[in-house]
JSON list of C-alpha atoms in Angstrom, two decimals:
[
{"chain": "B", "resi": 26, "resn": "MET", "atom": "CA", "xyz": [201.53, 212.36, 165.98]},
{"chain": "B", "resi": 27, "resn": "ASP", "atom": "CA", "xyz": [201.00, 210.07, 168.72]},
{"chain": "B", "resi": 28, "resn": "ILE", "atom": "CA", "xyz": [200.01, 207.34, 166.44]},
{"chain": "B", "resi": 29, "resn": "ASN", "atom": "CA", "xyz": [202.95, 207.95, 164.19]},
{"chain": "B", "resi": 30, "resn": "ALA", "atom": "CA", "xyz": [205.34, 207.94, 167.06]},
{"chain": "B", "resi": 31, "resn": "THR", "atom": "CA", "xyz": [203.80, 204.78, 168.34]},
{"chain": "B", "resi": 32, "resn": "LEU", "atom": "CA", "xyz": [204.09, 203.24, 164.92]},
{"chain": "B", "resi": 33, "resn": "ILE", "atom": "CA", "xyz": [207.67, 204.40, 164.60]},
{"chain": "B", "resi": 34, "resn": "GLY", "atom": "CA", "xyz": [208.42, 203.12, 168.09]},
{"chain": "B", "resi": 35, "resn": "GLN", "atom": "CA", "xyz": [206.81, 199.83, 167.30]},
{"chain": "B", "resi": 36, "resn": "SER", "atom": "CA", "xyz": [208.71, 199.61, 164.02]},
{"chain": "B", "resi": 37, "resn": "ILE", "atom": "CA", "xyz": [212.00, 200.37, 165.80]},
{"chain": "B", "resi": 38, "resn": "ALA", "atom": "CA", "xyz": [211.16, 197.81, 168.52]},
{"chain": "B", "resi": 39, "resn": "MET", "atom": "CA", "xyz": [210.28, 195.30, 165.87]},
{"chain": "B", "resi": 40, "resn": "ALA", "atom": "CA", "xyz": [213.49, 196.03, 164.01]},
{"chain": "B", "resi": 41, "resn": "VAL", "atom": "CA", "xyz": [215.50, 195.64, 167.22]},
{"chain": "B", "resi": 42, "resn": "PHE", "atom": "CA", "xyz": [213.61, 192.43, 167.99]},
{"chain": "B", "resi": 43, "resn": "VAL", "atom": "CA", "xyz": [214.25, 191.08, 164.48]},
{"chain": "B", "resi": 44, "resn": "TRP", "atom": "CA", "xyz": [217.90, 192.15, 164.65]},
{"chain": "B", "resi": 45, "resn": "PHE", "atom": "CA", "xyz": [218.28, 190.63, 168.15]},
{"chain": "B", "resi": 46, "resn": "THR", "atom": "CA", "xyz": [216.57, 187.44, 167.00]},
{"chain": "B", "resi": 47, "resn": "LEU", "atom": "CA", "xyz": [218.69, 187.20, 163.84]},
{"chain": "B", "resi": 48, "resn": "LYS", "atom": "CA", "xyz": [221.87, 188.01, 165.79]},
{"chain": "B", "resi": 49, "resn": "PHE", "atom": "CA", "xyz": [221.43, 185.98, 168.98]},
{"chain": "B", "resi": 50, "resn": "VAL", "atom": "CA", "xyz": [218.48, 183.60, 168.77]},
{"chain": "B", "resi": 51, "resn": "TRP", "atom": "CA", "xyz": [218.50, 182.40, 165.19]},
{"chain": "B", "resi": 52, "resn": "PRO", "atom": "CA", "xyz": [222.16, 181.18, 164.96]},
{"chain": "B", "resi": 53, "resn": "PRO", "atom": "CA", "xyz": [221.85, 178.69, 167.87]},
{"chain": "B", "resi": 54, "resn": "ILE", "atom": "CA", "xyz": [218.48, 177.47, 166.54]},
{"chain": "B", "resi": 55, "resn": "ASN", "atom": "CA", "xyz": [219.94, 177.22, 163.05]},
{"chain": "B", "resi": 56, "resn": "ALA", "atom": "CA", "xyz": [223.02, 175.40, 164.46]},
{"chain": "B", "resi": 57, "resn": "ALA", "atom": "CA", "xyz": [220.76, 173.02, 166.38]},
{"chain": "B", "resi": 58, "resn": "ILE", "atom": "CA", "xyz": [218.70, 172.38, 163.25]},
{"chain": "B", "resi": 59, "resn": "GLU", "atom": "CA", "xyz": [221.86, 171.76, 161.20]},
{"chain": "B", "resi": 60, "resn": "GLU", "atom": "CA", "xyz": [223.24, 169.45, 163.94]},
{"chain": "B", "resi": 61, "resn": "ARG", "atom": "CA", "xyz": [219.96, 167.56, 163.99]},
{"chain": "B", "resi": 62, "resn": "GLN", "atom": "CA", "xyz": [219.97, 167.29, 160.18]},
{"chain": "B", "resi": 63, "resn": "LYS", "atom": "CA", "xyz": [223.55, 166.01, 160.36]},
{"chain": "B", "resi": 64, "resn": "LYS", "atom": "CA", "xyz": [222.60, 163.37, 162.98]},
{"chain": "B", "resi": 65, "resn": "ILE", "atom": "CA", "xyz": [219.59, 162.35, 160.91]},
{"chain": "B", "resi": 66, "resn": "ALA", "atom": "CA", "xyz": [221.79, 162.04, 157.80]},
{"chain": "B", "resi": 67, "resn": "GLU", "atom": "CA", "xyz": [224.33, 159.96, 159.77]},
{"chain": "B", "resi": 68, "resn": "GLY", "atom": "CA", "xyz": [221.52, 157.80, 161.13]},
{"chain": "B", "resi": 69, "resn": "LEU", "atom": "CA", "xyz": [220.18, 157.25, 157.61]},
{"chain": "B", "resi": 70, "resn": "ALA", "atom": "CA", "xyz": [223.71, 156.40, 156.41]},
{"chain": "B", "resi": 71, "resn": "HIS", "atom": "CA", "xyz": [224.09, 153.95, 159.29]},
{"chain": "B", "resi": 72, "resn": "THR", "atom": "CA", "xyz": [220.72, 152.46, 158.43]},
{"chain": "B", "resi": 73, "resn": "ASP", "atom": "CA", "xyz": [221.76, 152.07, 154.80]},
{"chain": "B", "resi": 74, "resn": "ARG", "atom": "CA", "xyz": [225.04, 150.44, 155.85]},
{"chain": "B", "resi": 75, "resn": "ALA", "atom": "CA", "xyz": [223.23, 148.20, 158.31]},
{"chain": "B", "resi": 76, "resn": "GLU", "atom": "CA", "xyz": [220.74, 147.23, 155.61]},
{"chain": "B", "resi": 77, "resn": "LYS", "atom": "CA", "xyz": [223.59, 146.41, 153.21]},
{"chain": "B", "resi": 78, "resn": "ASP", "atom": "CA", "xyz": [225.37, 144.46, 155.97]},
{"chain": "B", "resi": 79, "resn": "LEU", "atom": "CA", "xyz": [222.13, 142.60, 156.64]},
{"chain": "B", "resi": 80, "resn": "HIS", "atom": "CA", "xyz": [221.81, 141.65, 152.97]},
{"chain": "B", "resi": 81, "resn": "ILE", "atom": "CA", "xyz": [225.45, 140.55, 152.93]},
{"chain": "B", "resi": 82, "resn": "ALA", "atom": "CA", "xyz": [224.92, 138.51, 156.10]},
{"chain": "B", "resi": 83, "resn": "GLN", "atom": "CA", "xyz": [221.77, 136.94, 154.64]},
{"chain": "B", "resi": 84, "resn": "ASP", "atom": "CA", "xyz": [223.67, 136.03, 151.47]},
{"chain": "B", "resi": 85, "resn": "LYS", "atom": "CA", "xyz": [226.49, 134.55, 153.55]},
{"chain": "B", "resi": 86, "resn": "ALA", "atom": "CA", "xyz": [223.96, 132.61, 155.61]},
{"chain": "B", "resi": 87, "resn": "LYS", "atom": "CA", "xyz": [222.38, 131.26, 152.43]},
{"chain": "B", "resi": 88, "resn": "ASP", "atom": "CA", "xyz": [225.84, 130.25, 151.17]},
{"chain": "B", "resi": 89, "resn": "ILE", "atom": "CA", "xyz": [226.65, 128.58, 154.48]},
{"chain": "B", "resi": 90, "resn": "ILE", "atom": "CA", "xyz": [223.33, 126.70, 154.45]},
{"chain": "B", "resi": 91, "resn": "ARG", "atom": "CA", "xyz": [223.87, 125.64, 150.84]},
{"chain": "B", "resi": 92, "resn": "ASP", "atom": "CA", "xyz": [227.42, 124.45, 151.67]},
{"chain": "B", "resi": 93, "resn": "ALA", "atom": "CA", "xyz": [226.12, 122.60, 154.73]},
{"chain": "B", "resi": 94, "resn": "LYS", "atom": "CA", "xyz": [223.46, 120.88, 152.61]},
{"chain": "B", "resi": 95, "resn": "GLU", "atom": "CA", "xyz": [226.09, 119.92, 150.04]},
{"chain": "B", "resi": 96, "resn": "GLN", "atom": "CA", "xyz": [228.36, 118.57, 152.78]},
{"chain": "B", "resi": 97, "resn": "ALA", "atom": "CA", "xyz": [225.45, 116.65, 154.30]},
{"chain": "B", "resi": 98, "resn": "ALA", "atom": "CA", "xyz": [224.61, 115.17, 150.90]},
{"chain": "B", "resi": 99, "resn": "ALA", "atom": "CA", "xyz": [228.27, 114.20, 150.41]},
{"chain": "B", "resi": 100, "resn": "ILE", "atom": "CA", "xyz": [228.38, 112.59, 153.86]},
{"chain": "B", "resi": 101, "resn": "ILE", "atom": "CA", "xyz": [225.17, 110.69, 153.14]},
{"chain": "B", "resi": 102, "resn": "GLU", "atom": "CA", "xyz": [226.59, 109.53, 149.80]},
{"chain": "B", "resi": 103, "resn": "GLN", "atom": "CA", "xyz": [229.80, 108.39, 151.51]},
{"chain": "B", "resi": 104, "resn": "ALA", "atom": "CA", "xyz": [227.74, 106.54, 154.10]},
{"chain": "B", "resi": 105, "resn": "ARG", "atom": "CA", "xyz": [225.76, 104.82, 151.35]},
{"chain": "B", "resi": 106, "resn": "LYS", "atom": "CA", "xyz": [228.95, 103.82, 149.58]},
{"chain": "B", "resi": 107, "resn": "ARG", "atom": "CA", "xyz": [230.41, 102.56, 152.85]},
{"chain": "B", "resi": 108, "resn": "GLU", "atom": "CA", "xyz": [227.19, 100.66, 153.52]},
{"chain": "B", "resi": 109, "resn": "GLY", "atom": "CA", "xyz": [227.41, 99.02, 150.11]},
{"chain": "B", "resi": 110, "resn": "LYS", "atom": "CA", "xyz": [231.06, 98.22, 150.67]},
{"chain": "B", "resi": 111, "resn": "MET", "atom": "CA", "xyz": [230.31, 96.73, 154.09]},
{"chain": "B", "resi": 112, "resn": "ILE", "atom": "CA", "xyz": [227.50, 94.63, 152.61]},
{"chain": "B", "resi": 113, "resn": "ASP", "atom": "CA", "xyz": [229.84, 93.42, 149.85]},
{"chain": "B", "resi": 114, "resn": "GLU", "atom": "CA", "xyz": [232.53, 92.60, 152.41]},
{"chain": "B", "resi": 115, "resn": "ALA", "atom": "CA", "xyz": [230.04, 90.78, 154.64]},
{"chain": "B", "resi": 116, "resn": "THR", "atom": "CA", "xyz": [228.70, 88.85, 151.65]},
{"chain": "B", "resi": 117, "resn": "SER", "atom": "CA", "xyz": [232.23, 87.96, 150.60]},
{"chain": "B", "resi": 118, "resn": "LYS", "atom": "CA", "xyz": [233.13, 86.81, 154.12]},
{"chain": "B", "resi": 119, "resn": "ALA", "atom": "CA", "xyz": [229.91, 84.82, 154.34]},
{"chain": "B", "resi": 120, "resn": "ASN", "atom": "CA", "xyz": [230.67, 83.15, 151.00]},
{"chain": "B", "resi": 121, "resn": "GLU", "atom": "CA", "xyz": [234.20, 82.38, 152.16]},
{"chain": "B", "resi": 122, "resn": "GLU", "atom": "CA", "xyz": [232.87, 80.94, 155.42]},
{"chain": "B", "resi": 123, "resn": "ARG", "atom": "CA", "xyz": [230.29, 78.90, 153.49]},
{"chain": "B", "resi": 124, "resn": "ASP", "atom": "CA", "xyz": [233.00, 77.57, 151.18]},
{"chain": "B", "resi": 125, "resn": "HIS", "atom": "CA", "xyz": [235.19, 76.77, 154.18]},
{"chain": "B", "resi": 126, "resn": "ILE", "atom": "CA", "xyz": [232.34, 74.93, 155.92]},
{"chain": "B", "resi": 127, "resn": "LEU", "atom": "CA", "xyz": [231.52, 73.02, 152.73]},
{"chain": "B", "resi": 128, "resn": "THR", "atom": "CA", "xyz": [235.19, 72.10, 152.30]},
{"chain": "B", "resi": 129, "resn": "GLN", "atom": "CA", "xyz": [235.34, 70.87, 155.89]},
{"chain": "B", "resi": 130, "resn": "ALA", "atom": "CA", "xyz": [232.08, 68.94, 155.43]},
{"chain": "B", "resi": 131, "resn": "ARG", "atom": "CA", "xyz": [233.36, 67.34, 152.24]},
{"chain": "B", "resi": 132, "resn": "ALA", "atom": "CA", "xyz": [236.62, 66.46, 153.97]},
{"chain": "B", "resi": 133, "resn": "GLU", "atom": "CA", "xyz": [234.65, 64.93, 156.86]},
{"chain": "B", "resi": 134, "resn": "VAL", "atom": "CA", "xyz": [232.44, 63.02, 154.40]},
{"chain": "B", "resi": 135, "resn": "ASP", "atom": "CA", "xyz": [235.54, 61.78, 152.54]},
{"chain": "B", "resi": 136, "resn": "ALA", "atom": "CA", "xyz": [237.18, 60.79, 155.82]},
{"chain": "B", "resi": 137, "resn": "GLU", "atom": "CA", "xyz": [234.01, 58.97, 156.93]},
{"chain": "B", "resi": 138, "resn": "ARG", "atom": "CA", "xyz": [233.77, 57.29, 153.51]},
{"chain": "B", "resi": 139, "resn": "SER", "atom": "CA", "xyz": [237.41, 56.21, 153.79]},
{"chain": "B", "resi": 140, "resn": "ARG", "atom": "CA", "xyz": [236.79, 54.94, 157.31]},
{"chain": "B", "resi": 141, "resn": "LEU", "atom": "CA", "xyz": [233.71, 53.03, 156.14]},
{"chain": "B", "resi": 142, "resn": "ARG", "atom": "CA", "xyz": [235.64, 51.57, 153.21]},
{"chain": "B", "resi": 143, "resn": "GLU", "atom": "CA", "xyz": [238.37, 50.49, 155.57]},
{"chain": "B", "resi": 144, "resn": "ASP", "atom": "CA", "xyz": [235.76, 48.93, 157.87]},
{"chain": "B", "resi": 145, "resn": "LEU", "atom": "CA", "xyz": [234.21, 47.24, 154.85]},
{"chain": "B", "resi": 146, "resn": "ARG", "atom": "CA", "xyz": [237.60, 45.93, 153.76]},
{"chain": "B", "resi": 147, "resn": "LYS", "atom": "CA", "xyz": [238.17, 44.57, 157.26]},
{"chain": "B", "resi": 148, "resn": "GLN", "atom": "CA", "xyz": [234.75, 42.89, 157.18]},
{"chain": "B", "resi": 149, "resn": "VAL", "atom": "CA", "xyz": [235.49, 41.49, 153.71]},
{"chain": "B", "resi": 150, "resn": "ALA", "atom": "CA", "xyz": [238.82, 40.23, 154.92]},
{"chain": "B", "resi": 151, "resn": "ALA", "atom": "CA", "xyz": [237.15, 38.68, 157.97]},
{"chain": "B", "resi": 152, "resn": "LEU", "atom": "CA", "xyz": [234.55, 37.06, 155.74]},
{"chain": "B", "resi": 153, "resn": "ALA", "atom": "CA", "xyz": [237.25, 35.84, 153.39]},
{"chain": "B", "resi": 154, "resn": "VAL", "atom": "CA", "xyz": [239.12, 34.37, 156.33]},
{"chain": "B", "resi": 155, "resn": "ALA", "atom": "CA", "xyz": [235.90, 32.81, 157.64]},
{"chain": "B", "resi": 156, "resn": "GLY", "atom": "CA", "xyz": [235.17, 31.42, 154.20]},
{"chain": "B", "resi": 157, "resn": "ALA", "atom": "CA", "xyz": [238.67, 30.06, 153.90]},
{"chain": "B", "resi": 158, "resn": "GLU", "atom": "CA", "xyz": [238.30, 28.44, 157.29]},
{"chain": "B", "resi": 159, "resn": "ARG", "atom": "CA", "xyz": [235.11, 26.75, 156.13]},
{"chain": "B", "resi": 160, "resn": "ILE", "atom": "CA", "xyz": [236.77, 25.56, 152.96]},
{"chain": "B", "resi": 161, "resn": "LEU", "atom": "CA", "xyz": [239.74, 24.24, 154.87]},
{"chain": "B", "resi": 162, "resn": "GLN", "atom": "CA", "xyz": [237.57, 22.54, 157.47]},
{"chain": "B", "resi": 163, "resn": "ARG", "atom": "CA", "xyz": [235.94, 20.29, 154.99]},
{"chain": "B", "resi": 164, "resn": "GLU", "atom": "CA", "xyz": [237.01, 18.76, 151.84]},
{"chain": "B", "resi": 165, "resn": "ILE", "atom": "CA", "xyz": [234.68, 19.44, 149.02]},
{"chain": "B", "resi": 166, "resn": "ASP", "atom": "CA", "xyz": [234.69, 19.05, 145.36]},
{"chain": "B", "resi": 167, "resn": "ASP", "atom": "CA", "xyz": [234.99, 21.79, 142.82]},
{"chain": "B", "resi": 168, "resn": "ALA", "atom": "CA", "xyz": [231.24, 22.36, 142.58]},
{"chain": "B", "resi": 169, "resn": "ALA", "atom": "CA", "xyz": [230.88, 22.84, 146.33]},
{"chain": "B", "resi": 170, "resn": "HIS", "atom": "CA", "xyz": [233.97, 25.05, 146.31]},
{"chain": "B", "resi": 171, "resn": "SER", "atom": "CA", "xyz": [232.55, 27.40, 143.65]},
{"chain": "B", "resi": 172, "resn": "ASP", "atom": "CA", "xyz": [229.20, 27.40, 145.43]},
{"chain": "B", "resi": 173, "resn": "ILE", "atom": "CA", "xyz": [230.90, 28.67, 148.62]},
{"chain": "B", "resi": 174, "resn": "LEU", "atom": "CA", "xyz": [232.80, 31.32, 146.63]},
{"chain": "B", "resi": 175, "resn": "GLU", "atom": "CA", "xyz": [229.57, 32.55, 145.05]},
{"chain": "B", "resi": 176, "resn": "LYS", "atom": "CA", "xyz": [228.00, 32.84, 148.47]},
{"chain": "B", "resi": 177, "resn": "LEU", "atom": "CA", "xyz": [231.05, 34.83, 149.68]},
{"chain": "B", "resi": 178, "resn": "VAL", "atom": "CA", "xyz": [230.80, 37.16, 146.70]},
{"chain": "B", "resi": 179, "resn": "GLN", "atom": "CA", "xyz": [227.13, 37.73, 147.41]},
{"chain": "B", "resi": 180, "resn": "GLU", "atom": "CA", "xyz": [227.92, 38.49, 151.08]},
{"chain": "B", "resi": 181, "resn": "LEU", "atom": "CA", "xyz": [230.54, 41.02, 150.07]}
]
C-alpha cells in the first residue's frame, strides 16, 4: 500500500500542480504570449506600411526626377532658342551697322568727288582765264587762235 499511497499522493500533487499551473501560471504566460504576438503583428503591419510608403516615396522621387529632367530640357531648349535669337539680332545689328558705314563711306566719297569736281572746275576756270589772257595779250590769226584752244582743251 505504500506504493499505492505514494502513487496516489504523487497523482494528487501532480493534479494540484497542473491545476495551480493552469489557474495561476498559464494565464499570465498565455497573456504575455498573446501580447507578444500582437506586438509582432503590429510590427509586421508597420513594416508593410513602411514598405508601401517607401515604394510610394520612390515613385514620387522618380516622378520628381523625371519632371526635373523635363524642366531642364525645356530650359536648355529655351536657352538655345534665345541663343539663336541673340545671334540673329547681333547679325541684324551688324548688317545695319555695315550698311550705315557703307552709306557714310559712299556719302564721303560723293562729297570728296564733288569737292574734286569743284576744284577741277576752278582749275579749268583758271586755265580758261589764263588762256584768255594769252589770247588777249597778243593778236593772232584764226589758225593760232584755234591752236591755243586745242591746247587748252588738251590741258583740261
